[in-house]
Short mmCIF file of C-alpha atoms in Angstrom, two decimals:
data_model
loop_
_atom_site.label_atom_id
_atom_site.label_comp_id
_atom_site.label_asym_id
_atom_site.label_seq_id
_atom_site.Cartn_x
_atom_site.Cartn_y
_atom_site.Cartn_z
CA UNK A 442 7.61 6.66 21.35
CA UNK A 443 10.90 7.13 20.05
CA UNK A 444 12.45 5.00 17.04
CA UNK A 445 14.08 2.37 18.80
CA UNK A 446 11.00 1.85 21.22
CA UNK A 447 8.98 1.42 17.77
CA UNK A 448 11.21 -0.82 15.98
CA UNK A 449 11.06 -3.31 18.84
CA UNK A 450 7.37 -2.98 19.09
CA UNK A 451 7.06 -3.28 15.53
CA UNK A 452 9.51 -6.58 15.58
CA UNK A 453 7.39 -8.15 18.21
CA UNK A 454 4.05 -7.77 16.05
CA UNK A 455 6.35 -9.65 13.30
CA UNK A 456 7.37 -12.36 15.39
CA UNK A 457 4.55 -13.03 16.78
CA UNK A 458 2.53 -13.05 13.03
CA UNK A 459 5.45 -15.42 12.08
CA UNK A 460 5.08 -18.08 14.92
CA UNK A 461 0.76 -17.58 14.43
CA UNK A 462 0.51 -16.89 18.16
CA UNK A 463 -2.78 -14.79 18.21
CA UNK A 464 -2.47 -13.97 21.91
CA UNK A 465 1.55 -12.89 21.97
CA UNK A 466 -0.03 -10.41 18.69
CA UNK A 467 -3.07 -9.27 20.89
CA UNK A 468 -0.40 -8.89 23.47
CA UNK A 469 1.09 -6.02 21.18
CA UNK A 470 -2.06 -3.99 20.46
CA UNK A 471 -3.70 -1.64 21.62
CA UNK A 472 -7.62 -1.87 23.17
CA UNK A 473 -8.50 0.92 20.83
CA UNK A 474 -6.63 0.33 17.82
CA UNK A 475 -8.14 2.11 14.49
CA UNK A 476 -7.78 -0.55 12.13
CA UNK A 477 -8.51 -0.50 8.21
CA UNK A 478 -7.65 -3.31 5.64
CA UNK A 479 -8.76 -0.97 1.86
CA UNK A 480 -10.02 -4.51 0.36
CA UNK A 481 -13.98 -5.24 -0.40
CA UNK A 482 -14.99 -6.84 2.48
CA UNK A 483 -17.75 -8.95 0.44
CA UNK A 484 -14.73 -11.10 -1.02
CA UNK A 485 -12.11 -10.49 2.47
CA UNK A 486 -15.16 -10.13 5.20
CA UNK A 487 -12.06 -9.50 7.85
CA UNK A 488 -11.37 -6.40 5.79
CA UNK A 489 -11.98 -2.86 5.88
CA UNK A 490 -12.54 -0.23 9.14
CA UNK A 491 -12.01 -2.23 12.70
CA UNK A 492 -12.05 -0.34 15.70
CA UNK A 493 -10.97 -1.58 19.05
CA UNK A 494 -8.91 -4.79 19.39
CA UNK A 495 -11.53 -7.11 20.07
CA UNK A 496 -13.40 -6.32 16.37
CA UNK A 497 -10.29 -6.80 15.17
CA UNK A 498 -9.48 -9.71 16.39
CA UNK A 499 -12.68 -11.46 15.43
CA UNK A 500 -11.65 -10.06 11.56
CA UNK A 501 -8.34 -12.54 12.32
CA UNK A 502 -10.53 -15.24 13.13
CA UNK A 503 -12.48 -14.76 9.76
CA UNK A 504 -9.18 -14.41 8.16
CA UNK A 505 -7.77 -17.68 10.05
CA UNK A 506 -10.81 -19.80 9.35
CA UNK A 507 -11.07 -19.13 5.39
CA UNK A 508 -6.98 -18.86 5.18
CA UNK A 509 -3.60 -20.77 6.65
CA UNK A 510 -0.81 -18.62 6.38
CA UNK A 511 1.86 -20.93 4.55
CA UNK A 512 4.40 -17.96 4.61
CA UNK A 513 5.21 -14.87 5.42
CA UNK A 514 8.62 -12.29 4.40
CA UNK A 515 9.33 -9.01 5.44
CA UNK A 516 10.27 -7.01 2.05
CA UNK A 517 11.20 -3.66 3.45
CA UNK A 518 10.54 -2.57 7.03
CA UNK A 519 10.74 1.45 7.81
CA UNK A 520 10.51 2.76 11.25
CA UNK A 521 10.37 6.65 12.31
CA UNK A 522 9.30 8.50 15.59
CA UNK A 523 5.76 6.68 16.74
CA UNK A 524 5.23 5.42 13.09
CA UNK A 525 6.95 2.30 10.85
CA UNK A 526 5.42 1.19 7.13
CA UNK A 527 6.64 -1.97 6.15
CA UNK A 528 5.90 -4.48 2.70
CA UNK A 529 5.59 -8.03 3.25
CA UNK A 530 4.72 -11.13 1.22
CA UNK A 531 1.78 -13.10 2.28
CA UNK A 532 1.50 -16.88 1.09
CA UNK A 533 -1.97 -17.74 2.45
CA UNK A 534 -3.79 -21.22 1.37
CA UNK A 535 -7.55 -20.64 1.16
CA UNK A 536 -9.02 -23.79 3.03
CA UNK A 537 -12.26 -24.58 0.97
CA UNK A 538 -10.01 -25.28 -2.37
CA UNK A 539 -6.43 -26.11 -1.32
CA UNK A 540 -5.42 -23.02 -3.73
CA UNK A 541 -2.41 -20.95 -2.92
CA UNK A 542 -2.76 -17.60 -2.96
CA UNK A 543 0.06 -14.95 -3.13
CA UNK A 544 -0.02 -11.00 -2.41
CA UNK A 545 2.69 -8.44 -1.42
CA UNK A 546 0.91 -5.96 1.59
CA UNK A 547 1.64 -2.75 2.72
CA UNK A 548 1.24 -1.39 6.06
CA UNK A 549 1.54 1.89 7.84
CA UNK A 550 1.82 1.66 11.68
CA UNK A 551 1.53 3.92 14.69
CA UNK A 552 1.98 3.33 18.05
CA UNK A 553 1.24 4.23 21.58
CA UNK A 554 2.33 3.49 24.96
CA UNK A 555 4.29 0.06 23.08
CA UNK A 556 1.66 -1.09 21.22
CA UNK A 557 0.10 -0.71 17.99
CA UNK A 558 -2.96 2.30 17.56
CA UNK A 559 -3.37 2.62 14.02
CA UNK A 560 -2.96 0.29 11.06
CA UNK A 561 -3.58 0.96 7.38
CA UNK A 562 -3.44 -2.05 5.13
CA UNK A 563 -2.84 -2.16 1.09
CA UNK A 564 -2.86 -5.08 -1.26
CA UNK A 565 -3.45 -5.36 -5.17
CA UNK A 566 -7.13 -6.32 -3.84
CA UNK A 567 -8.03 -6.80 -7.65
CA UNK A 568 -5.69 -9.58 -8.41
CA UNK A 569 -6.07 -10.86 -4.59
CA UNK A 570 -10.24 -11.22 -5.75
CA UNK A 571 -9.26 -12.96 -8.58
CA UNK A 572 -6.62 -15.34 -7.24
CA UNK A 573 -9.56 -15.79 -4.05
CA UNK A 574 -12.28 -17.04 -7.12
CA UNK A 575 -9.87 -18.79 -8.83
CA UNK A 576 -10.34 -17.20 -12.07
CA UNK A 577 -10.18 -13.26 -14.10
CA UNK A 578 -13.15 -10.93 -12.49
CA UNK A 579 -15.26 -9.79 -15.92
CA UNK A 580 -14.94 -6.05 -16.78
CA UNK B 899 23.79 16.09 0.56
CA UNK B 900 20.09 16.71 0.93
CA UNK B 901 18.80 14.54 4.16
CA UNK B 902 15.80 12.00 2.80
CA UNK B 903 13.45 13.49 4.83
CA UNK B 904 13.46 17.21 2.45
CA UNK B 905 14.02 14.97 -0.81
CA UNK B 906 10.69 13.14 -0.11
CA UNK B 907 8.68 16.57 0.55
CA UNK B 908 10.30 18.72 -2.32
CA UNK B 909 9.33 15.40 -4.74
CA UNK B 910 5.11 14.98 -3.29
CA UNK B 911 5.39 18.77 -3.67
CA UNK B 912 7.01 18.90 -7.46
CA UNK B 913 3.98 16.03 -8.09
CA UNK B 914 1.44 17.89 -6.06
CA UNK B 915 2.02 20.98 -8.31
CA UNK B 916 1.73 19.01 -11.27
CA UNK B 917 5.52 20.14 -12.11
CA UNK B 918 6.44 17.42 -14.24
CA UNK B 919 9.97 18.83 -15.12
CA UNK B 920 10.84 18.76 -11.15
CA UNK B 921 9.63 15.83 -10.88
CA UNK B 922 11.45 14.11 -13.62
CA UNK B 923 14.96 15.84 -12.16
CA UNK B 924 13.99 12.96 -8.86
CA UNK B 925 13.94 9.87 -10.83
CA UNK B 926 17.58 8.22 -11.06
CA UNK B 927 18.13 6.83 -15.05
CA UNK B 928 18.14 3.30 -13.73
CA UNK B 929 14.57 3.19 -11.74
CA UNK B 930 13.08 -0.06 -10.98
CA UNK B 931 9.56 0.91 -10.44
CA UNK B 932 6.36 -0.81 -10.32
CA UNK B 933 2.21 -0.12 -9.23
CA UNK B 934 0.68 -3.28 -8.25
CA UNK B 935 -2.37 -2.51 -10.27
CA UNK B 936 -4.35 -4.47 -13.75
CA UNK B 937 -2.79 -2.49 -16.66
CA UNK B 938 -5.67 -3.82 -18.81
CA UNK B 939 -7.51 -0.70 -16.85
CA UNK B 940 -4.73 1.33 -15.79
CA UNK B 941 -1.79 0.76 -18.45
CA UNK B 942 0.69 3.30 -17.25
CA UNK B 943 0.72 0.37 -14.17
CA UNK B 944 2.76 -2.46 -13.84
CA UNK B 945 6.96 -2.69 -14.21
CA UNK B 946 9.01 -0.06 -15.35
CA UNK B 947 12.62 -0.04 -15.62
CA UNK B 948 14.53 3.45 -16.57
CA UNK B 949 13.81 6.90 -16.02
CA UNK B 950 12.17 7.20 -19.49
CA UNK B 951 10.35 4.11 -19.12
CA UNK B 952 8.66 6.31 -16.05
CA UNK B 953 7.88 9.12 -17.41
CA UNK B 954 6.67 7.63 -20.25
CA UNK B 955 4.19 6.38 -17.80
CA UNK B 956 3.22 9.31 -16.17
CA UNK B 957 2.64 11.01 -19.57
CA UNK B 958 0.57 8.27 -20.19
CA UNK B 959 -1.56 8.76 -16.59
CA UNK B 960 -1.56 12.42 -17.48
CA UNK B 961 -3.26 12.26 -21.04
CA UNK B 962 -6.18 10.10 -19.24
CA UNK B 963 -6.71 11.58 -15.64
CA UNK B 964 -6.49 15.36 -14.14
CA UNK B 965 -4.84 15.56 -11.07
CA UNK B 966 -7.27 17.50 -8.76
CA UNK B 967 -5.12 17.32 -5.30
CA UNK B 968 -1.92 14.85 -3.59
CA UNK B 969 -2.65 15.32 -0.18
CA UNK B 970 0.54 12.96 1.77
CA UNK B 971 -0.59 12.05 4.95
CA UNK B 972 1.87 10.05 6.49
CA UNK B 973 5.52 10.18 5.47
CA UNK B 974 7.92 7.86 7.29
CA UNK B 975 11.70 8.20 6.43
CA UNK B 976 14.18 5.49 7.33
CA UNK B 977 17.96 6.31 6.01
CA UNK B 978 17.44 5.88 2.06
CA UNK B 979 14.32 4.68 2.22
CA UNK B 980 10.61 6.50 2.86
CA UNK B 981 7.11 5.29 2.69
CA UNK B 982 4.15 7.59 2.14
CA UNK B 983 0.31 7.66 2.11
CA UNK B 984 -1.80 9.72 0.41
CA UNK B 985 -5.13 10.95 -0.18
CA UNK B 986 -5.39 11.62 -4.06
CA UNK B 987 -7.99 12.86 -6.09
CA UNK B 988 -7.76 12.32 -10.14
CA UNK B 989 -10.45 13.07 -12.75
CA UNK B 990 -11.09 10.84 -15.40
CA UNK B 991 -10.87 12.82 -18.70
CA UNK B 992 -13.21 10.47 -20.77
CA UNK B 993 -15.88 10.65 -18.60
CA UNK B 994 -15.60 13.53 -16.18
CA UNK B 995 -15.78 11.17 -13.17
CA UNK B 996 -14.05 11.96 -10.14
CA UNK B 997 -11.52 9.30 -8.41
CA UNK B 998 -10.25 9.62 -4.70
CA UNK B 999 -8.51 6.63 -2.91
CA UNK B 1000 -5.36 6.36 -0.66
CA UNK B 1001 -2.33 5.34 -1.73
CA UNK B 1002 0.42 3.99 -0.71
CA UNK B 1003 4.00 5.16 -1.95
CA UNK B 1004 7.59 3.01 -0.85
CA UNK B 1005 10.77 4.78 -2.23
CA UNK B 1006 14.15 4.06 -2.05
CA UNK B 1007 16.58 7.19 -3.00
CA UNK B 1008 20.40 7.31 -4.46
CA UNK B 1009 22.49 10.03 -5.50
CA UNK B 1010 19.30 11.79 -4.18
CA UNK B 1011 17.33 10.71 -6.72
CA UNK B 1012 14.29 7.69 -6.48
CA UNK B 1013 15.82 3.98 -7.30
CA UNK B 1014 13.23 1.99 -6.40
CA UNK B 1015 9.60 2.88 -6.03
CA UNK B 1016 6.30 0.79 -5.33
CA UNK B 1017 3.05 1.65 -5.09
CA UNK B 1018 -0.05 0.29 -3.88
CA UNK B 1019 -4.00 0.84 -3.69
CA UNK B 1020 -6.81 -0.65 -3.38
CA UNK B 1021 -7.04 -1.58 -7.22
CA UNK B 1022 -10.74 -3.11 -6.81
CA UNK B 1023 -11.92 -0.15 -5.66
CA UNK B 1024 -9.80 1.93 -8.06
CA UNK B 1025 -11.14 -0.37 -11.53
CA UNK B 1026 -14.62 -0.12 -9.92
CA UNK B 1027 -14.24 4.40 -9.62
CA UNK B 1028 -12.36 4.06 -13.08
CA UNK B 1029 -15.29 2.10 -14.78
CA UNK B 1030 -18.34 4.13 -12.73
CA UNK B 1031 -19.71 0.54 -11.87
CA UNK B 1032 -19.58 -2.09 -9.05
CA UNK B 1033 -17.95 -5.29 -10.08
CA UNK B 1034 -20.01 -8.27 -10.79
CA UNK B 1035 -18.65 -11.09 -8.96
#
């Protein structure tokens, strides 16, 4: 895929994450995506290695039923040949406490054929555990 | 002027090498820089603001870990800007104990130099390889 192909591809995927519609986003991956989220899946059980788009989309689900995304910004957004990286800040509301959680994430993205092969997903998954318990993790 | 794209690789290259000096001749006086990480484990993390704020910091990262390989894997450049991921692997000098994770590297370059630079990792992974112990939750 050339750049511009990606950058539309990648703008869709945003879009549709912005307006929560799960099936315009499944709409924009592909069946056998390789998927990893590098956060310990015993606190963020949608985390971690994915492959295929239906495992990932039952991580989403997991994600969706602890979390409601309150908001959700595009920091910087790179795009080159088959691949884009972007940052974005995630305001997420955990559902059993009401608490409001904040993380910057960022993302490295490949595509295929218009839709999205490969993700790899970063966050400060130390301070994300500790803003998920609600207090400092002991050393 | 030097395209981006032969900036980025000549800088993961200087750092690779461990060639501090190149390295430093990348970073632009006014850097705003900052690695999303708990400086209570890691203290060369956190904000940074000024070339000799920065390598302060990676003098300080040197005098604790050995840097054992910088592997980039994916480098995406977009007009000033470039993101990068690597494989790393650091020794810890206290304790001998070897550290690999990915990381992941956003720059933004001026005068051909780095402006703005953020980096992120998995950081509980990273505090549980730097303290040789799971976390107790």
């Amino acid at each position: 895929m050339d750049t511009e192909a990606t950058r539309a591809a990648l703008d869709a995927i945003i879009a549709a994450f912005s307006a929560g519609d799960s099936d315009r986003l499944a709409a924009c991956y592909h069946d056998d995506i390789d998927w990893l989220f590098h956060a310990p899946v015993s606190t963020f059980p949608f985390a971690g290695a994915r492959r295929g788009k239906a495992e990932v989309f039952k991580g989403y689900a997991l994600l969706y039923t602890a979390y409601r995304v309150a908001d959700y910004r595009v920091l910087a957004k790179l795009v080159d040949g088959d691949r884009a990286a972007m940052i974005s800040e995630v305001r997420t509301v955990q559902r059993a406490t009401g608490r409001s959680l904040l993380s910057r994430v960022a993302g490295f993205h490949r595509f295929a054929d218009g839709k999205l092969i490969e993700y790899r997903g970063f966050t400060d998954s130390f301070d994300a555990v500790e803003q998920t318990l609600g207090r400092e993790v002991q050393l | 002027m030097t395209d981006t794209r032969t900036i980025v690789r000549d800088l993961y290259d200087a750092y690779g090498t461990g060639d501090g000096p190149r390295v430093a001749q990348f970073l632009h006086d006014d850097i705003d820089w900052v690695i999303y990480a708990p400086v209570d484990i890691f203290p060369f993390a956190g904000v940074r603001h000024g070339r000799q704020a920065v390598l302060s910091a990676l003098a300080d990262l040197a005098s604790n870990y050995i840097l054992r390989s910088y592997r980039p894997e994916i480098m995406i450049v977009d007009g000033d800007r470039a993101a990068v991921m690597s494989d790393v692997h650091f020794v810890q000098k206290s304790s001998g104990r070897a550290m690999r994770f990915r990381l992941a590297n956003f720059l933004r370059f001026q005068d051909g130099r780095v402006i703005e630079f953020r980096e992120f990792i998995d950081t509980f992974d990273a505090v549980e390889q730097a303290i040789g112990r799971e976390l107790s939750l």
